[in-house]
Amino acid sequence: MREAITSAAGSKVGRRLPDAPLDAVAALGRGVFAACRATGSLTLFALSGVSHLLRPPFYGRMFLRAFIEFGYFSLPVVALTAIFTGMVLALQSSTGLARFSAETAMPSLVVLSITRELGPVLAGLMVAGRVGAAMAAEIGTMRVTDQIDALQTLSTDPMKYLVAPRLLAGAVALPLLVLVGDILGVMGGFLIATVSLGFNAATYLRNTVDYLQTIDVVSGLVKAAVFGFIIALLGCFHGYSSRGGAQGVGAATTSAVVAASVLILAFDYGLTELFFAK
Amino acid sequence: MTDALTAAGLHTFYGKSHILHGVSLNVAEGMITTLLGRNGAGKTTTLRSLVGLTPAREGRIVTFGQDTTRWPPFRIAALGVGYVPEGRRIFPNLTVEENLKVPNGRAGDWSIERIYALFPRLAERKSNRGRQLSGGEQEMLAIARALLLNPRLLILDEPSQGLAPRVVQEVFAIVARMRAEGISVLLVEQNVRQSLAVADHAFVLDDGMVVWSGPAVELAADETRVRTLTGATAEDWEGAAPRVLPAG
């Protein structure tokens, strides 16, 4: 290409354009094309997964299996994260608010932070690390050991059997996890406030309930449903696209977790803007 | 006699590698057809093209009267094409029973109960995971799984590979029984003599081309060619024009 540009410019014979700038442009172009290709593939994969959710046959057993893996087995890690987050929030906000003599706002700050933001985001990130990686590894292993081919030859559409039930499980299980996490997070804050910071228990609970609105909880649950879908989608997509044996499966696992984490944060901003921007 | 499957002029590639160079073959209904050839001749690629896993770039495949050349594998399977791949590819983390529940089969005579009657060993091990089975049991499970599609055509890729001689006998007995059940069979095997003993018709493949086709008994009677098969080249088969369908 470099020679072609040189020739087209009618430059002297033998004169070449400098390498570094063209290489940088070429690398940038390749990167943009790769990003467009990956976005297009992911979008088509997501649309295909959703369309398979709407058409029979439905694999209830596979959904139940994915739901248990997504929800039940993630409960301990989400619960611990929520409790400690609530405790830290209570401690941090009490010292911060004391500077403005506004300690009484602490219960509402804790509950709003957890229900609107920290509950769904932290649960999403924890589950992305745990379940998203496991999904990518499982489906990736099936891909590189030809088990997905075997599924197809058994008249079973892998998108319907492997992907669609996981997408649904992700979108259903994460909101339930977040709901539990919200309650435990508030309890964590309550524990620190009443035991260490000398808050009256009844006042704390009244302040928590009085300032909490339905939209705070609902927005968090909607975020969780979207994050759950994203985690399952990227786990399935990277697993399904993996190539090259064990090394390919490892790369797919890493990509699934990294991409899901970044998308969770990006969608968190978008959804917050959608729900709360004035 | 009608054909269960007809392939004409298949050209299949892996990336830039041209593997099949115009393969044409047919499987007659209710018969056992065997596809023979040395390692790397293109037998597995031919089967993968026929079941849609590695689609042919050129050529035409007609399965039970329908043009399935561009069909995805699960649609071809739904027509009643059972495929037992090389290396079995059972699901190692599922139990025997769960493996048998995966096929999304057509309505027909084959049920899990009938499978257990045919393969009592699988019934004994139905709660064991796939990875806990021996090679022979895995082969039985792979065949059983394909049978639960209630196939009209069963395609087997090296079913005796890595099995003990006694188990190989059992596998070939099952293949012969499929013909009695009215199921057409396309069998790829390295075990040339045993394949020819059960087959009605044979195709020999070399370097991605069919170099011979004809009645299995005719090939079995030609000791020189049977010997050559393990290391056959296209030149060895010259003079024996392939009797296959024209492309298109």
mmCIF file of N, CA and C in Angstrom, chain A residues 44-145:
data_model
loop_
_atom_site.group_PDB
_atom_site.id
_atom_site.type_symbol
_atom_site.label_atom_id
_atom_site.label_comp_id
_atom_site.label_asym_id
_atom_site.label_seq_id
_atom_site.Cartn_x
_atom_site.Cartn_y
_atom_site.Cartn_z
ATOM 1 N N LEU A 44 -25.470 -9.517 16.822
ATOM 2 C CA LEU A 44 -26.201 -10.595 16.133
ATOM 3 C C LEU A 44 -26.399 -11.785 17.062
ATOM 4 N N PHE A 45 -25.363 -12.081 17.849
ATOM 5 C CA PHE A 45 -25.441 -13.199 18.793
ATOM 6 C C PHE A 45 -26.554 -12.937 19.816
ATOM 7 N N ALA A 46 -26.597 -11.686 20.323
ATOM 8 C CA ALA A 46 -27.612 -11.332 21.321
ATOM 9 C C ALA A 46 -29.011 -11.432 20.725
ATOM 10 N N LEU A 47 -29.182 -10.911 19.500
ATOM 11 C CA LEU A 47 -30.499 -10.967 18.856
ATOM 12 C C LEU A 47 -30.929 -12.412 18.612
ATOM 13 N N SER A 48 -29.957 -13.220 18.184
ATOM 14 C CA SER A 48 -30.265 -14.631 17.941
ATOM 15 C C SER A 48 -30.667 -15.310 19.252
ATOM 16 N N GLY A 49 -29.920 -15.016 20.335
ATOM 17 C CA GLY A 49 -30.228 -15.608 21.642
ATOM 18 C C GLY A 49 -31.618 -15.220 22.113
ATOM 19 N N VAL A 50 -31.967 -13.959 21.959
ATOM 20 C CA VAL A 50 -33.286 -13.487 22.414
ATOM 21 C C VAL A 50 -34.392 -14.101 21.552
ATOM 22 N N SER A 51 -34.144 -14.173 20.228
ATOM 23 C CA SER A 51 -35.186 -14.738 19.360
ATOM 24 C C SER A 51 -35.411 -16.216 19.698
ATOM 25 N N HIS A 52 -34.360 -16.922 20.109
ATOM 26 C CA HIS A 52 -34.538 -18.331 20.480
ATOM 27 C C HIS A 52 -35.290 -18.483 21.798
ATOM 28 N N LEU A 53 -35.274 -17.419 22.607
ATOM 29 C CA LEU A 53 -36.038 -17.463 23.864
ATOM 30 C C LEU A 53 -37.542 -17.454 23.608
ATOM 31 N N LEU A 54 -37.914 -16.924 22.434
ATOM 32 C CA LEU A 54 -39.334 -16.714 22.163
ATOM 33 C C LEU A 54 -39.965 -17.859 21.370
ATOM 34 N N ARG A 55 -39.113 -18.771 20.846
ATOM 35 C CA ARG A 55 -39.646 -19.838 19.989
ATOM 36 C C ARG A 55 -39.389 -21.214 20.591
ATOM 37 N N PRO A 56 -40.368 -22.119 20.575
ATOM 38 C CA PRO A 56 -40.127 -23.466 21.110
ATOM 39 C C PRO A 56 -39.156 -24.243 20.225
ATOM 40 N N PRO A 57 -38.532 -25.328 20.696
ATOM 41 C CA PRO A 57 -38.735 -25.914 22.024
ATOM 42 C C PRO A 57 -38.011 -25.130 23.110
ATOM 43 N N PHE A 58 -38.523 -25.216 24.344
ATOM 44 C CA PHE A 58 -37.885 -24.563 25.482
ATOM 45 C C PHE A 58 -37.253 -25.635 26.369
ATOM 46 N N TYR A 59 -36.067 -25.333 26.843
ATOM 47 C CA TYR A 59 -35.352 -26.306 27.676
ATOM 48 C C TYR A 59 -35.401 -25.851 29.135
ATOM 49 N N GLY A 60 -36.502 -26.200 29.802
ATOM 50 C CA GLY A 60 -36.724 -25.776 31.195
ATOM 51 C C GLY A 60 -35.643 -26.278 32.132
ATOM 52 N N ARG A 61 -35.183 -27.503 31.876
ATOM 53 C CA ARG A 61 -34.160 -28.103 32.750
ATOM 54 C C ARG A 61 -32.845 -27.323 32.653
ATOM 55 N N MET A 62 -32.522 -26.896 31.443
ATOM 56 C CA MET A 62 -31.279 -26.127 31.267
ATOM 57 C C MET A 62 -31.399 -24.753 31.920
ATOM 58 N N PHE A 63 -32.615 -24.172 31.858
ATOM 59 C CA PHE A 63 -32.826 -22.889 32.520
ATOM 60 C C PHE A 63 -32.651 -23.055 34.031
ATOM 61 N N LEU A 64 -33.264 -24.091 34.570
ATOM 62 C CA LEU A 64 -33.195 -24.320 36.027
ATOM 63 C C LEU A 64 -31.745 -24.506 36.466
ATOM 64 N N ARG A 65 -31.018 -25.270 35.675
ATOM 65 C CA ARG A 65 -29.605 -25.532 35.978
ATOM 66 C C ARG A 65 -28.808 -24.215 35.993
ATOM 67 N N ALA A 66 -29.028 -23.391 34.960
ATOM 68 C CA ALA A 66 -28.303 -22.117 34.861
ATOM 69 C C ALA A 66 -28.741 -21.173 35.975
ATOM 70 N N PHE A 67 -30.030 -21.210 36.303
ATOM 71 C CA PHE A 67 -30.562 -20.338 37.348
ATOM 72 C C PHE A 67 -29.929 -20.678 38.707
ATOM 73 N N ILE A 68 -29.815 -21.958 38.984
ATOM 74 C CA ILE A 68 -29.206 -22.378 40.261
ATOM 75 C C ILE A 68 -27.732 -21.961 40.297
ATOM 76 N N GLU A 69 -27.052 -22.186 39.176
ATOM 77 C CA GLU A 69 -25.632 -21.813 39.094
ATOM 78 C C GLU A 69 -25.461 -20.300 39.258
ATOM 79 N N PHE A 70 -26.321 -19.551 38.600
ATOM 80 C CA PHE A 70 -26.238 -18.093 38.594
ATOM 81 C C PHE A 70 -26.655 -17.525 39.944
ATOM 82 N N GLY A 71 -27.797 -18.010 40.437
ATOM 83 C CA GLY A 71 -28.388 -17.399 41.630
ATOM 84 C C GLY A 71 -27.948 -18.036 42.928
ATOM 85 N N TYR A 72 -28.279 -19.298 43.089
ATOM 86 C CA TYR A 72 -28.068 -19.970 44.376
ATOM 87 C C TYR A 72 -26.587 -20.022 44.756
ATOM 88 N N PHE A 73 -25.752 -20.436 43.817
ATOM 89 C CA PHE A 73 -24.331 -20.596 44.153
ATOM 90 C C PHE A 73 -23.586 -19.262 44.229
ATOM 91 N N SER A 74 -24.205 -18.190 43.752
ATOM 92 C CA SER A 74 -23.562 -16.874 43.875
ATOM 93 C C SER A 74 -24.005 -16.150 45.131
ATOM 94 N N LEU A 75 -24.984 -16.722 45.822
ATOM 95 C CA LEU A 75 -25.558 -16.038 46.984
ATOM 96 C C LEU A 75 -24.513 -15.717 48.063
ATOM 97 N N PRO A 76 -23.646 -16.659 48.446
ATOM 98 C CA PRO A 76 -22.679 -16.334 49.515
ATOM 99 C C PRO A 76 -21.785 -15.146 49.167
ATOM 100 N N VAL A 77 -21.250 -15.131 47.956
ATOM 101 C CA VAL A 77 -20.308 -14.068 47.593
ATOM 102 C C VAL A 77 -21.028 -12.720 47.495
ATOM 103 N N VAL A 78 -22.245 -12.725 46.971
ATOM 104 C CA VAL A 78 -23.013 -11.479 46.878
ATOM 105 C C VAL A 78 -23.418 -11.003 48.271
ATOM 106 N N ALA A 79 -23.803 -11.936 49.123
ATOM 107 C CA ALA A 79 -24.224 -11.572 50.484
ATOM 108 C C ALA A 79 -23.069 -10.942 51.257
ATOM 109 N N LEU A 80 -21.902 -11.576 51.194
ATOM 110 C CA LEU A 80 -20.737 -11.036 51.920
ATOM 111 C C LEU A 80 -20.358 -9.658 51.384
ATOM 112 N N THR A 81 -20.373 -9.535 50.060
ATOM 113 C CA THR A 81 -20.041 -8.235 49.456
ATOM 114 C C THR A 81 -21.013 -7.167 49.939
ATOM 115 N N ALA A 82 -22.300 -7.481 49.958
ATOM 116 C CA ALA A 82 -23.319 -6.500 50.340
ATOM 117 C C ALA A 82 -23.170 -6.103 51.809
ATOM 118 N N ILE A 83 -22.974 -7.084 52.683
ATOM 119 C CA ILE A 83 -22.869 -6.783 54.127
ATOM 120 C C ILE A 83 -21.670 -5.865 54.387
ATOM 121 N N PHE A 84 -20.532 -6.230 53.836
ATOM 122 C CA PHE A 84 -19.331 -5.410 54.093
ATOM 123 C C PHE A 84 -19.451 -4.025 53.445
ATOM 124 N N THR A 85 -20.088 -3.966 52.289
ATOM 125 C CA THR A 85 -20.282 -2.662 51.638
ATOM 126 C C THR A 85 -21.159 -1.771 52.515
ATOM 127 N N GLY A 86 -22.240 -2.330 53.049
ATOM 128 C CA GLY A 86 -23.117 -1.570 53.943
ATOM 129 C C GLY A 86 -22.373 -1.090 55.174
ATOM 130 N N MET A 87 -21.535 -1.942 55.731
ATOM 131 C CA MET A 87 -20.773 -1.573 56.944
ATOM 132 C C MET A 87 -19.790 -0.437 56.643
ATOM 133 N N VAL A 88 -19.084 -0.577 55.532
ATOM 134 C CA VAL A 88 -18.102 0.462 55.163
ATOM 135 C C VAL A 88 -18.810 1.781 54.871
ATOM 136 N N LEU A 89 -19.930 1.705 54.165
ATOM 137 C CA LEU A 89 -20.694 2.921 53.847
ATOM 138 C C LEU A 89 -21.119 3.643 55.119
ATOM 139 N N ALA A 90 -21.596 2.884 56.101
ATOM 140 C CA ALA A 90 -22.040 3.489 57.361
ATOM 141 C C ALA A 90 -20.876 4.196 58.047
ATOM 142 N N LEU A 91 -19.730 3.507 58.102
ATOM 143 C CA LEU A 91 -18.551 4.101 58.764
ATOM 144 C C LEU A 91 -18.094 5.363 58.037
ATOM 145 N N GLN A 92 -17.938 5.238 56.716
ATOM 146 C CA GLN A 92 -17.432 6.376 55.933
ATOM 147 C C GLN A 92 -18.393 7.560 55.973
ATOM 148 N N SER A 93 -19.674 7.281 55.801
ATOM 149 C CA SER A 93 -20.624 8.394 55.737
ATOM 150 C C SER A 93 -20.786 9.052 57.103
ATOM 151 N N SER A 94 -20.652 8.283 58.190
ATOM 152 C CA SER A 94 -20.806 8.905 59.519
ATOM 153 C C SER A 94 -19.695 9.922 59.760
ATOM 154 N N THR A 95 -18.454 9.574 59.368
ATOM 155 C CA THR A 95 -17.366 10.536 59.575
ATOM 156 C C THR A 95 -17.495 11.731 58.629
ATOM 157 N N GLY A 96 -17.910 11.463 57.401
ATOM 158 C CA GLY A 96 -18.075 12.549 56.429
ATOM 159 C C GLY A 96 -19.213 13.478 56.826
ATOM 160 N N LEU A 97 -20.349 12.906 57.170
ATOM 161 C CA LEU A 97 -21.533 13.716 57.492
ATOM 162 C C LEU A 97 -21.359 14.474 58.814
ATOM 163 N N ALA A 98 -20.519 13.927 59.703
ATOM 164 C CA ALA A 98 -20.291 14.597 60.995
ATOM 165 C C ALA A 98 -19.691 15.977 60.784
ATOM 166 N N ARG A 99 -18.946 16.143 59.704
ATOM 167 C CA ARG A 99 -18.330 17.443 59.430
ATOM 168 C C ARG A 99 -19.389 18.515 59.154
ATOM 169 N N PHE A 100 -20.556 18.067 58.700
ATOM 170 C CA PHE A 100 -21.642 19.022 58.429
ATOM 171 C C PHE A 100 -22.763 18.891 59.460
ATOM 172 N N SER A 101 -22.490 18.164 60.518
ATOM 173 C CA SER A 101 -23.500 17.875 61.548
ATOM 174 C C SER A 101 -24.764 17.287 60.927
ATOM 175 N N ALA A 102 -24.553 16.392 59.977
ATOM 176 C CA ALA A 102 -25.709 15.802 59.265
ATOM 177 C C ALA A 102 -25.724 14.286 59.432
ATOM 178 N N GLU A 103 -25.320 13.792 60.597
ATOM 179 C CA GLU A 103 -25.242 12.341 60.810
ATOM 180 C C GLU A 103 -26.587 11.646 60.620
ATOM 181 N N THR A 104 -27.679 12.377 60.854
ATOM 182 C CA THR A 104 -28.998 11.743 60.739
ATOM 183 C C THR A 104 -29.330 11.357 59.296
ATOM 184 N N ALA A 105 -28.587 11.923 58.352
ATOM 185 C CA ALA A 105 -28.826 11.565 56.937
ATOM 186 C C ALA A 105 -28.162 10.241 56.573
ATOM 187 N N MET A 106 -27.373 9.714 57.518
ATOM 188 C CA MET A 106 -26.600 8.497 57.203
ATOM 189 C C MET A 106 -27.475 7.296 56.782
ATOM 190 N N PRO A 107 -28.574 6.984 57.463
ATOM 191 C CA PRO A 107 -29.381 5.820 57.032
ATOM 192 C C PRO A 107 -29.892 5.957 55.601
ATOM 193 N N SER A 108 -30.348 7.173 55.246
ATOM 194 C CA SER A 108 -30.865 7.326 53.886
ATOM 195 C C SER A 108 -29.736 7.262 52.862
ATOM 196 N N LEU A 109 -28.564 7.785 53.227
ATOM 197 C CA LEU A 109 -27.430 7.716 52.302
ATOM 198 C C LEU A 109 -27.029 6.251 52.045
ATOM 199 N N VAL A 110 -27.027 5.488 53.125
ATOM 200 C CA VAL A 110 -26.649 4.070 52.984
ATOM 201 C C VAL A 110 -27.656 3.339 52.096
ATOM 202 N N VAL A 111 -28.929 3.506 52.394
ATOM 203 C CA VAL A 111 -29.927 2.724 51.652
ATOM 204 C C VAL A 111 -30.006 3.166 50.183
ATOM 205 N N LEU A 112 -29.881 4.480 49.935
ATOM 206 C CA LEU A 112 -29.938 4.937 48.534
ATOM 207 C C LEU A 112 -28.712 4.465 47.753
ATOM 208 N N SER A 113 -27.543 4.560 48.395
ATOM 209 C CA SER A 113 -26.315 4.120 47.704
ATOM 210 C C SER A 113 -26.396 2.643 47.355
ATOM 211 N N ILE A 114 -26.915 1.881 48.296
ATOM 212 C CA ILE A 114 -26.947 0.431 48.049
ATOM 213 C C ILE A 114 -28.005 0.057 47.022
ATOM 214 N N THR A 115 -29.216 0.553 47.190
ATOM 215 C CA THR A 115 -30.284 0.112 46.276
ATOM 216 C C THR A 115 -30.095 0.645 44.858
ATOM 217 N N ARG A 116 -29.668 1.894 44.760
ATOM 218 C CA ARG A 116 -29.550 2.477 43.414
ATOM 219 C C ARG A 116 -28.284 2.037 42.684
ATOM 220 N N GLU A 117 -27.179 1.932 43.423
ATOM 221 C CA GLU A 117 -25.894 1.860 42.744
ATOM 222 C C GLU A 117 -25.037 0.656 43.141
ATOM 223 N N LEU A 118 -24.644 0.649 44.416
ATOM 224 C CA LEU A 118 -23.627 -0.330 44.804
ATOM 225 C C LEU A 118 -24.147 -1.758 44.788
ATOM 226 N N GLY A 119 -25.414 -1.930 45.156
ATOM 227 C CA GLY A 119 -25.984 -3.289 45.155
ATOM 228 C C GLY A 119 -25.870 -3.931 43.787
ATOM 229 N N PRO A 120 -26.511 -3.341 42.762
ATOM 230 C CA PRO A 120 -26.446 -3.988 41.438
ATOM 231 C C PRO A 120 -25.053 -4.017 40.831
ATOM 232 N N VAL A 121 -24.271 -2.938 40.995
ATOM 233 C CA VAL A 121 -22.957 -2.901 40.330
ATOM 234 C C VAL A 121 -22.002 -3.910 40.976
ATOM 235 N N LEU A 122 -21.923 -3.890 42.306
ATOM 236 C CA LEU A 122 -20.980 -4.818 42.943
ATOM 237 C C LEU A 122 -21.418 -6.264 42.764
ATOM 238 N N ALA A 123 -22.723 -6.520 42.862
ATOM 239 C CA ALA A 123 -23.200 -7.895 42.625
ATOM 240 C C ALA A 123 -22.879 -8.298 41.186
ATOM 241 N N GLY A 124 -23.104 -7.385 40.248
ATOM 242 C CA GLY A 124 -22.818 -7.674 38.840
ATOM 243 C C GLY A 124 -21.349 -8.012 38.630
ATOM 244 N N LEU A 125 -20.469 -7.217 39.224
ATOM 245 C CA LEU A 125 -19.035 -7.458 39.033
ATOM 246 C C LEU A 125 -18.603 -8.785 39.679
ATOM 247 N N MET A 126 -19.141 -9.051 40.860
ATOM 248 C CA MET A 126 -18.782 -10.312 41.530
ATOM 249 C C MET A 126 -19.284 -11.515 40.722
ATOM 250 N N VAL A 127 -20.526 -11.410 40.256
ATOM 251 C CA VAL A 127 -21.098 -12.540 39.494
ATOM 252 C C VAL A 127 -20.410 -12.674 38.129
ATOM 253 N N ALA A 128 -20.004 -11.540 37.546
ATOM 254 C CA ALA A 128 -19.273 -11.618 36.264
ATOM 255 C C ALA A 128 -17.990 -12.432 36.455
ATOM 256 N N GLY A 129 -17.296 -12.198 37.567
ATOM 257 C CA GLY A 129 -16.065 -12.934 37.842
ATOM 258 C C GLY A 129 -16.321 -14.400 38.109
ATOM 259 N N ARG A 130 -17.434 -14.689 38.764
ATOM 260 C CA ARG A 130 -17.694 -16.074 39.165
ATOM 261 C C ARG A 130 -18.420 -16.854 38.049
ATOM 262 N N VAL A 131 -19.580 -16.341 37.650
ATOM 263 C CA VAL A 131 -20.423 -17.103 36.719
ATOM 264 C C VAL A 131 -20.047 -16.848 35.253
ATOM 265 N N GLY A 132 -19.741 -15.580 34.921
ATOM 266 C CA GLY A 132 -19.390 -15.272 33.531
ATOM 267 C C GLY A 132 -18.178 -16.084 33.092
ATOM 268 N N ALA A 133 -17.186 -16.152 33.975
ATOM 269 C CA ALA A 133 -15.972 -16.925 33.659
ATOM 270 C C ALA A 133 -16.312 -18.404 33.509
ATOM 271 N N ALA A 134 -17.143 -18.919 34.426
ATOM 272 C CA ALA A 134 -17.492 -20.348 34.376
ATOM 273 C C ALA A 134 -18.259 -20.680 33.097
ATOM 274 N N MET A 135 -19.173 -19.762 32.699
ATOM 275 C CA MET A 135 -19.941 -19.999 31.469
ATOM 276 C C MET A 135 -19.026 -20.041 30.248
ATOM 277 N N ALA A 136 -18.122 -19.047 30.184
ATOM 278 C CA ALA A 136 -17.207 -18.998 29.038
ATOM 279 C C ALA A 136 -16.346 -20.257 29.002
ATOM 280 N N ALA A 137 -15.884 -20.696 30.177
ATOM 281 C CA ALA A 137 -15.021 -21.885 30.225
ATOM 282 C C ALA A 137 -15.797 -23.128 29.809
ATOM 283 N N GLU A 138 -17.035 -23.251 30.303
ATOM 284 C CA GLU A 138 -17.819 -24.460 30.003
ATOM 285 C C GLU A 138 -18.173 -24.529 28.505
ATOM 286 N N ILE A 139 -18.704 -23.420 27.992
ATOM 287 C CA ILE A 139 -19.107 -23.441 26.573
ATOM 288 C C ILE A 139 -17.871 -23.476 25.669
ATOM 289 N N GLY A 140 -16.800 -22.789 26.092
ATOM 290 C CA GLY A 140 -15.553 -22.824 25.321
ATOM 291 C C GLY A 140 -14.991 -24.236 25.238
ATOM 292 N N THR A 141 -15.036 -24.950 26.363
ATOM 293 C CA THR A 141 -14.547 -26.338 26.362
ATOM 294 C C THR A 141 -15.418 -27.195 25.447
ATOM 295 N N MET A 142 -16.725 -26.948 25.511
ATOM 296 C CA MET A 142 -17.617 -27.710 24.614
ATOM 297 C C MET A 142 -17.294 -27.405 23.157
ATOM 298 N N ARG A 143 -16.951 -26.159 22.870
ATOM 299 C CA ARG A 143 -16.620 -25.772 21.493
ATOM 300 C C ARG A 143 -15.342 -26.477 21.027
ATOM 301 N N VAL A 144 -14.277 -26.388 21.837
ATOM 302 C CA VAL A 144 -12.992 -26.920 21.356
ATOM 303 C C VAL A 144 -12.939 -28.448 21.402
ATOM 304 N N THR A 145 -13.865 -29.072 22.149
ATOM 305 C CA THR A 145 -13.888 -30.546 22.145
ATOM 306 C C THR A 145 -15.010 -31.075 21.238
#
